[in-house]
Short mmCIF file of C-alpha atoms and ligand atoms in Angstrom, two decimals:
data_model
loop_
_atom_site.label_atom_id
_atom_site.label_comp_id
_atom_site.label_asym_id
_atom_site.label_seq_id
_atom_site.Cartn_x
_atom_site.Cartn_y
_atom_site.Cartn_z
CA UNK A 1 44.42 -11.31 -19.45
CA UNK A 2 43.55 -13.75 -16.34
CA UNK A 3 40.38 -15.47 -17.16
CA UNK A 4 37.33 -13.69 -15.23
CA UNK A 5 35.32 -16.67 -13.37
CA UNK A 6 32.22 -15.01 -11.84
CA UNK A 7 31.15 -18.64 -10.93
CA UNK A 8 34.10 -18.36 -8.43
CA UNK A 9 31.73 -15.90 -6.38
CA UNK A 10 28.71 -18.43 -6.83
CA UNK A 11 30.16 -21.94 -6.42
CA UNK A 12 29.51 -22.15 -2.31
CA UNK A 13 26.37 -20.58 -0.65
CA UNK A 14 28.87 -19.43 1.94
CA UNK A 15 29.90 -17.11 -0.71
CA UNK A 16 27.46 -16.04 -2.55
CA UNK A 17 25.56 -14.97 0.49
CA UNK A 18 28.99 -12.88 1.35
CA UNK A 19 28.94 -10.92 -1.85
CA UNK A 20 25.38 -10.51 -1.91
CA UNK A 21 24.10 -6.80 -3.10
CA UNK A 22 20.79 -7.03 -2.29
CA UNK A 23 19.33 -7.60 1.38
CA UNK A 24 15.74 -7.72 2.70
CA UNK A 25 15.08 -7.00 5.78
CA UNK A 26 12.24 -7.09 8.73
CA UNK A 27 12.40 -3.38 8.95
CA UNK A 28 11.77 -3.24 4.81
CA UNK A 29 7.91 -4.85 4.97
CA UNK A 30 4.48 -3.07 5.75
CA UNK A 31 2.10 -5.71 6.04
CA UNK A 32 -1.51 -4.43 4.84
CA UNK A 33 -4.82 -5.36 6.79
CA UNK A 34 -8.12 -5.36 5.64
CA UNK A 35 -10.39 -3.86 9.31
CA UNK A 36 -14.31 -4.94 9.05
CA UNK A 37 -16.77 -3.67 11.19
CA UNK A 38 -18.71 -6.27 13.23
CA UNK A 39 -18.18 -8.22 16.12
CA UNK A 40 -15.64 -11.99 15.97
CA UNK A 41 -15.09 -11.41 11.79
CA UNK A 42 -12.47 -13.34 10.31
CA UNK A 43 -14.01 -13.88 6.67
CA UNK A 44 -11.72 -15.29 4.75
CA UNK A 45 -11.53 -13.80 1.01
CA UNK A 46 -11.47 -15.98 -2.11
CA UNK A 47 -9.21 -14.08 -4.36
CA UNK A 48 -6.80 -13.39 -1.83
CA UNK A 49 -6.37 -17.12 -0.45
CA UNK A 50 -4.46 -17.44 2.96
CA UNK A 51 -6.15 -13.93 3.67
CA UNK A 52 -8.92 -12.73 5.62
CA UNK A 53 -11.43 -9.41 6.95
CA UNK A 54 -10.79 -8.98 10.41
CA UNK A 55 -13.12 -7.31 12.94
CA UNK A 56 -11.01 -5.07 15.47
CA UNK A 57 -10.28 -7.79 18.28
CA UNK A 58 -9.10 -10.17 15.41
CA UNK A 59 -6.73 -7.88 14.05
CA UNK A 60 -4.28 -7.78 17.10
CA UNK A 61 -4.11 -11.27 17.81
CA UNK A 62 -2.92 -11.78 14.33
CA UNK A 63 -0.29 -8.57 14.70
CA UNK A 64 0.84 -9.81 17.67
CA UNK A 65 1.73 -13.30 16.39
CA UNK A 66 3.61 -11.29 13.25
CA UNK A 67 6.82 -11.55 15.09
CA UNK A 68 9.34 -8.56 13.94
CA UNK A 69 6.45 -7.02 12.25
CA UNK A 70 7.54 -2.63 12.34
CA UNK A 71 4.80 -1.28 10.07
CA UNK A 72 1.07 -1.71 8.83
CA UNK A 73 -1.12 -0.30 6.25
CA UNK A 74 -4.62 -0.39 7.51
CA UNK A 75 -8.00 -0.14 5.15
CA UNK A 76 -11.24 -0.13 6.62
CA UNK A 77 -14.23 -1.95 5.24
CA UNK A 78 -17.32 0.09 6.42
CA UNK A 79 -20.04 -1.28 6.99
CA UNK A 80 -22.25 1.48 5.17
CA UNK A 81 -21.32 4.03 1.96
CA UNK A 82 -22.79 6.64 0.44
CA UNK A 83 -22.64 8.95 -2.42
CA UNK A 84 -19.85 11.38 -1.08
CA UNK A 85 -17.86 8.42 1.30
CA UNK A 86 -18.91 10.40 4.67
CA UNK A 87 -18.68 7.42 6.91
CA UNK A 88 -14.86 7.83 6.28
CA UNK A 89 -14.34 10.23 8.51
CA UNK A 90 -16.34 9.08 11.46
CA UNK A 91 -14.96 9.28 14.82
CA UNK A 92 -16.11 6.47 15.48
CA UNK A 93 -15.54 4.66 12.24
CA UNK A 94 -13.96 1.51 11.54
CA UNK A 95 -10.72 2.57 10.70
CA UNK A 96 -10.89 4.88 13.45
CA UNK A 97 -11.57 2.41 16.23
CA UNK A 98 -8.56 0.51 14.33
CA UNK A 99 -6.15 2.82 14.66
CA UNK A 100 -7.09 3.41 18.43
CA UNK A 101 -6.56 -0.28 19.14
CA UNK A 102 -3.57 -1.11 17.61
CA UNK A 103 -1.40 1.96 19.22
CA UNK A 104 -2.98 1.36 22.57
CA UNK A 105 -1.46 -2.13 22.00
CA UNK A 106 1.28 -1.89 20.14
CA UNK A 107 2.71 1.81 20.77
CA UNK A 108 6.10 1.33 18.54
CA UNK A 109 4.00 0.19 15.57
CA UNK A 110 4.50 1.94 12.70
CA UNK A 111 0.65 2.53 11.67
CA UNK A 112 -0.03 4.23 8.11
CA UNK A 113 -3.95 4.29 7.01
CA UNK A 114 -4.70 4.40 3.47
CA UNK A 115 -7.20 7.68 2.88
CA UNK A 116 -9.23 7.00 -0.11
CA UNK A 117 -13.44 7.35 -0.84
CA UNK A 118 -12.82 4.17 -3.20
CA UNK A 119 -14.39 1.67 -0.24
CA UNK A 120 -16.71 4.17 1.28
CA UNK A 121 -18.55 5.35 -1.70
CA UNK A 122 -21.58 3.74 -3.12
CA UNK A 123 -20.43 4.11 -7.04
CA UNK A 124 -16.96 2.93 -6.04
CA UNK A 125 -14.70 5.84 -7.01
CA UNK A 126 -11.78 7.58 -5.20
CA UNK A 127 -13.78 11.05 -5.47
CA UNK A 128 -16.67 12.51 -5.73
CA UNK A 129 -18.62 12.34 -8.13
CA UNK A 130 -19.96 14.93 -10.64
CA UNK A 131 -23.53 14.88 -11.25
CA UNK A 132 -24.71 13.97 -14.94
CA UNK A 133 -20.46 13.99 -16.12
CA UNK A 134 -19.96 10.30 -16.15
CA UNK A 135 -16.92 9.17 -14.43
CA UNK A 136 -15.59 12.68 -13.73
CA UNK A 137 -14.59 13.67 -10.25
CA UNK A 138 -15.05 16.74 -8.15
CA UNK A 139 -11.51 17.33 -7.45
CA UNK A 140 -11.88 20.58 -5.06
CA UNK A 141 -15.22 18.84 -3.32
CA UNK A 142 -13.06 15.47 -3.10
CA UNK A 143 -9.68 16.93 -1.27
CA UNK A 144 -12.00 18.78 1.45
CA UNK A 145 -13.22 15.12 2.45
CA UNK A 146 -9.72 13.58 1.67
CA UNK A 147 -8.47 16.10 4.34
CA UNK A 148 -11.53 15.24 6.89
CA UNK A 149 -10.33 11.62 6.82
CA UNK A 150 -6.04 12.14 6.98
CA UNK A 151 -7.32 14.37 10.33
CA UNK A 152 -9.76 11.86 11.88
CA UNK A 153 -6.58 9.48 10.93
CA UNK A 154 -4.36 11.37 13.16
CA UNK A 155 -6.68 11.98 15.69
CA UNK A 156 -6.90 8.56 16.42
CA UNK A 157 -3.61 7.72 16.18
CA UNK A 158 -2.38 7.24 12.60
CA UNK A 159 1.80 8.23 12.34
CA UNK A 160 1.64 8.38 9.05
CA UNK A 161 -1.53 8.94 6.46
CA UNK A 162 -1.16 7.42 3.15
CA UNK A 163 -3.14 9.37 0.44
CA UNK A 164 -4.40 6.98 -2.52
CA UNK A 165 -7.11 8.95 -4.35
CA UNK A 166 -4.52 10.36 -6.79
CA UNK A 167 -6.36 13.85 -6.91
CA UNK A 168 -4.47 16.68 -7.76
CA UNK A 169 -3.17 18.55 -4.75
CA UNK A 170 -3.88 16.20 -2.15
CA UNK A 171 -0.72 15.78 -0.09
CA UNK A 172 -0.62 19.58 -0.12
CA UNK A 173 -4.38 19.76 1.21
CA UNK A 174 -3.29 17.07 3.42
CA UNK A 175 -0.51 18.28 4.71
CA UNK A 176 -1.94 22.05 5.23
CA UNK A 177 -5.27 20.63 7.35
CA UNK A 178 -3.06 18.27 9.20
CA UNK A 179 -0.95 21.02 10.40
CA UNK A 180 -3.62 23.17 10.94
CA UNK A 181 -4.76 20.75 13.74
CA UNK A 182 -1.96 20.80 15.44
CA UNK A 183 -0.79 17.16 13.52
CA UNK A 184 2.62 18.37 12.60
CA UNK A 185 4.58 14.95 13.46
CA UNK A 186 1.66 13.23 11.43
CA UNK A 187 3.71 12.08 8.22
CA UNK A 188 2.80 11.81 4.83
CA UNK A 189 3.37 8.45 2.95
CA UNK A 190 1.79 9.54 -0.62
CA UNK A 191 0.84 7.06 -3.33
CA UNK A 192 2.68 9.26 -5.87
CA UNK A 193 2.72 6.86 -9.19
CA UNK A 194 -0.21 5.11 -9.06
CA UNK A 195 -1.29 3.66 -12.53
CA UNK A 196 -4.39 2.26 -13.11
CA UNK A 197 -4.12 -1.09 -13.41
CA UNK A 198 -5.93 -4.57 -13.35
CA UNK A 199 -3.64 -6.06 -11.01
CA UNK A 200 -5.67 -3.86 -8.27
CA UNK A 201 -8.61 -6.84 -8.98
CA UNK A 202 -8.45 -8.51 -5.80
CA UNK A 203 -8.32 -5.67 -3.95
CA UNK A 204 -11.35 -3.97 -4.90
CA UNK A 205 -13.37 -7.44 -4.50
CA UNK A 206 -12.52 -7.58 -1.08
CA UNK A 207 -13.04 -3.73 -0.21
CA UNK A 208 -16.60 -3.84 -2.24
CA UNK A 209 -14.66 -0.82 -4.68
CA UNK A 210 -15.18 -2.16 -7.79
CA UNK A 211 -16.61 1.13 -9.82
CA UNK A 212 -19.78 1.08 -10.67
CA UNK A 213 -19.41 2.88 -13.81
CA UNK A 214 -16.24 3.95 -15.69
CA UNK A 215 -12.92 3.31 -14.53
CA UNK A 216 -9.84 4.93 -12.97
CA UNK A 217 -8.33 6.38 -15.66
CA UNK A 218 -9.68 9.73 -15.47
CA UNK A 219 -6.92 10.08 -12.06
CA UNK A 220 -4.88 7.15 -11.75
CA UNK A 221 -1.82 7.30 -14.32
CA UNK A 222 -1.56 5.87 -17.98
CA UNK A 223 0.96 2.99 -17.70
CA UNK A 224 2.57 3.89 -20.87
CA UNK A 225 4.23 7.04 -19.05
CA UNK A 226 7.04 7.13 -17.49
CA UNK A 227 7.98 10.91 -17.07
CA UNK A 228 5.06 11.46 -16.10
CA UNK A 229 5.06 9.29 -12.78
CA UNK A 230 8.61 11.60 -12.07
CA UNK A 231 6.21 14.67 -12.61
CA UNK A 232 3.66 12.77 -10.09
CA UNK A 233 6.79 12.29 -7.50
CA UNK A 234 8.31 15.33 -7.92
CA UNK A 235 5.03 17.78 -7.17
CA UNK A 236 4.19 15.09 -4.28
CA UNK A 237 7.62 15.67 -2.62
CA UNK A 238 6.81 19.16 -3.45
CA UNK A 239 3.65 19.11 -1.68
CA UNK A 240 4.99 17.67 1.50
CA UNK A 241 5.25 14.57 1.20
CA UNK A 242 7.46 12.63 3.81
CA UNK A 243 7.44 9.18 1.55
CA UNK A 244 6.55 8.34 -2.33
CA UNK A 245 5.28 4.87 -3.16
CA UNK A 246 5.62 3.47 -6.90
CA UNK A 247 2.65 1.25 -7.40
CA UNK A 248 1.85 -1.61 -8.23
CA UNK A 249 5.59 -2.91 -8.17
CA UNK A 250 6.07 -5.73 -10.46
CA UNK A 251 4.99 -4.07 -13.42
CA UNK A 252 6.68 -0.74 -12.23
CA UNK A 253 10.65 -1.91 -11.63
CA UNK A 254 11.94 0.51 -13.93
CA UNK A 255 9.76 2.91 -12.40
CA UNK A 256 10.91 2.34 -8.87
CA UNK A 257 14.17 2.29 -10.16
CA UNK A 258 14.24 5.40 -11.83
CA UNK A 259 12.58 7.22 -8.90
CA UNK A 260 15.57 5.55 -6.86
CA UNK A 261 18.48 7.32 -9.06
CA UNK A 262 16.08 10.33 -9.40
CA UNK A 263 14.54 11.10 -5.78
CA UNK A 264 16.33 11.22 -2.50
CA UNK A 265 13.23 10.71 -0.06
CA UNK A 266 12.36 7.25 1.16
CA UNK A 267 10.97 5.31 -1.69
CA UNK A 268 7.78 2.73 -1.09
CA UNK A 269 6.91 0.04 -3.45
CA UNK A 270 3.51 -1.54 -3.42
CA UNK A 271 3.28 -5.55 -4.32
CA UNK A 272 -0.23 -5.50 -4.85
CA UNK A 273 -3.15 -7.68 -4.89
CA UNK A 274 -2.59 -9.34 -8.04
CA UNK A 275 0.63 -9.82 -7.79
CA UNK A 276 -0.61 -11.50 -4.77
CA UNK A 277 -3.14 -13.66 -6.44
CA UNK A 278 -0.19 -14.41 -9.27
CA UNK A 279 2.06 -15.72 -6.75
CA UNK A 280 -0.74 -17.97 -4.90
CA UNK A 281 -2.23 -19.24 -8.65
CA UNK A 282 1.46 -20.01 -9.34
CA UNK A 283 2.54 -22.39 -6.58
CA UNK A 284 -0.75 -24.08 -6.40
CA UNK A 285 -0.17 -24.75 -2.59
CA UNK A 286 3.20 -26.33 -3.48
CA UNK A 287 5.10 -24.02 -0.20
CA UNK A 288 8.36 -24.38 -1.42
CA UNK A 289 7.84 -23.04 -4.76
CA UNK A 290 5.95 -20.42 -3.23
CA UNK A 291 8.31 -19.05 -0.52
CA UNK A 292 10.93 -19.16 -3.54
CA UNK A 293 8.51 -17.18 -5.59
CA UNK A 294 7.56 -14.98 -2.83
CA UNK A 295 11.29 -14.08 -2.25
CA UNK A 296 12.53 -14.16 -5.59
CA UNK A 297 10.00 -10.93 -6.46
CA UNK A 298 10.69 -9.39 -3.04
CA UNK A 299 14.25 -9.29 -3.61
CA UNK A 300 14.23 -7.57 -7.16
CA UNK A 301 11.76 -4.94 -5.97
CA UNK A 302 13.79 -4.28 -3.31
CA UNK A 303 17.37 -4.20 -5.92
CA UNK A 304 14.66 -2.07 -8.53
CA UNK A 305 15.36 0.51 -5.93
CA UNK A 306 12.62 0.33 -3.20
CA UNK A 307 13.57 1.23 0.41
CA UNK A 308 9.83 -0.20 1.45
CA UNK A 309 7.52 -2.80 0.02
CA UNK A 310 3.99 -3.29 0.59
CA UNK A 311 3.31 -6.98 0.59
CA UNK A 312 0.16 -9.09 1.64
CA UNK A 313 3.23 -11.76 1.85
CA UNK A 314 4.17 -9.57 4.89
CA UNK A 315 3.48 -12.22 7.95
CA UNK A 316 5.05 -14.98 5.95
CA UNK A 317 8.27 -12.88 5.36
CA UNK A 318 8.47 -12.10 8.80
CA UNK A 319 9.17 -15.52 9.78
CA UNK A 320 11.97 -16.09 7.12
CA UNK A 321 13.79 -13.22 7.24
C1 PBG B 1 -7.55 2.80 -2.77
C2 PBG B 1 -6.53 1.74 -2.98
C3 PBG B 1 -6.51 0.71 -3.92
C4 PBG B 1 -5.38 -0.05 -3.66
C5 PBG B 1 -4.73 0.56 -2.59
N1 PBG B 1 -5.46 1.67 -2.20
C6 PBG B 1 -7.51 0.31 -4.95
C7 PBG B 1 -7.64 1.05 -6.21
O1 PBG B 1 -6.99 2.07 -6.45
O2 PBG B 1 -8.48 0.62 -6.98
C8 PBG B 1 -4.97 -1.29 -4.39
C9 PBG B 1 -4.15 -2.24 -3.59
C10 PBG B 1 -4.03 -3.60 -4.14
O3 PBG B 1 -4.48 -3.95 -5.24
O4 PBG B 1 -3.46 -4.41 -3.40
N2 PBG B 1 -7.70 3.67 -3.84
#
């Protein structure tokens, strides 16, 4: 038996890039932006270093210096909330004006909107709430103002809408009042696993969606299930949706991977806000060991399976890949 040498395929870079499996690409990356109201905003945010709230006319400057850049998630930051997250589906709401802005600009954008109450809602939840039941949500009252915003989405612009509230039935609400209005080519990018998790932290300090009482367990998954986030795939595929995101990533490989094998629908991976923060804590402004780190946890969400990855890394990427 001839001796098998895999260090033969890893002795020269020149090699090992040729027999490399796994490739990331420009086209792979959605870079997420956080829109503010308000006029000249660029506040950075302290959990998220290197990242900042943008007012409208700050937010394509910055896209258009994101050389290669194909898609974006955008979240608005409203300047008021209330009890049932109305000012989400304003016409002229943050997001909305957003939306408008970047297409005019940048018409080959890909430009998905997350549609969640989580950041317009006074108490911080992804639903409404019940009176006098705790935590619980309104599930039926909640998709009738998940569908308001996916529309005012679209009719601003939005190609595809990217429901995060993990209610029950919502890419099939979604997808019915989308169509309804005549928003047939309006896809559906559905945050299908979504556990509840802590690495969300940063996130909701920036987007003021900490909950005020309670937590998301009540509608975002248990992490100790895995069938379960094939159950959550399988009805959202069911429902209509056009792509299924696995989230967050790091903690979900064997989630994303499974989904992979499982699933033949374009698969999404988010890298979220902690893993963010993990990253940035990590290097300590050393840059080398961060682009390595950066890379390094790109790449193996990307072989876990992921077609797409959601990464606040996005802009930095760009410029290496
Ligand atoms: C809205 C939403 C959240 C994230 C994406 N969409 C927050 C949450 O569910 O609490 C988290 C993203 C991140 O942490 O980067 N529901």
């Amino acid at each position: 038996m001839p001796l098998v040498k895999l260090g033969r395929l890893r002795g020269k870079s020149r090699v090992r890039n040729w027999v490399s499996e796994t490739r990331l690409g420009p086209e792979h990356i959605i870079m997420p932006y956080f829109v503010r109201e308000g006029r000249n905003v660029n506040e950075p945010i302290p959990s998220m270093p290197g990242l900042s709230r943008l007012s409208v006319e700050n937010l394509l400057p910055d896209i258009r210096k994101a050389r290669g850049i194909k898609s974006v998630l955008l979240f608005g930051i409203p300047k008021a909330k209330d009890e049932s997250g109305t000012t989400a589906y304003k016409k002229n709401g943050v997001i909305q004006k957003a939306i408008k802005a970047v297409k005019a600009e940048f018409g080959d954008l890909i430009v998905i909107t997350d549609v969640c109450l989580c950041a317009y809602t006074t108490h911080g939840h992804c639903g409404i709430v019940k009176k006098n039941t705790g935590d619980a949500v309104d599930t039926d009252a909640t998709l009738k103002t998940l569908t308001k915003i996916a529309v005012s989405h679209a009719e601003a612009g939005a190609d595809f809408v990217a429901p995060s509230a993990m209610m029950d039935g919502e890419v099939k609400a979604i997808r019915e009042a989308l169509d309804k209005k005549g928003f047939k080519n309006t896809g559906i990018l559905a945050y299908s696993a979504k556990y509840a998790s802590a690495f969300y932290g940063p996130f909701r300090d920036v987007a003021g969606s900490m909950p005020r009482f309670g937590d998301r367990k009540a509608y975002q998954m248990d992490y100790r299930n895995s069938n379960e986030a094939m159950r959550e795939i399988a009805q959202d595929i069911e429902e209509g949706a056009d792509i299924v995101m696995v989230k967050p990533a790091l903690s979900s490989l064997d989630i994303i991977y499974r989904a992979k094998q499982k699933f033949d629908v374009p698969l999404c991976a988010y890298n979220v806000s902690g893993e963010y923060s993990m990253i940035k804590n990590l290097a300590n402004g050393d840059k080398t060991r961060e682009k390595n780190l950066i890379l390094e946890v790109l790449t193996s969400i990307k072989r876990s399976g992921a077609d797409f990855i959601v990464t606040y890394f996005g802009k930095e990427v760009l410029k290496w890949l």
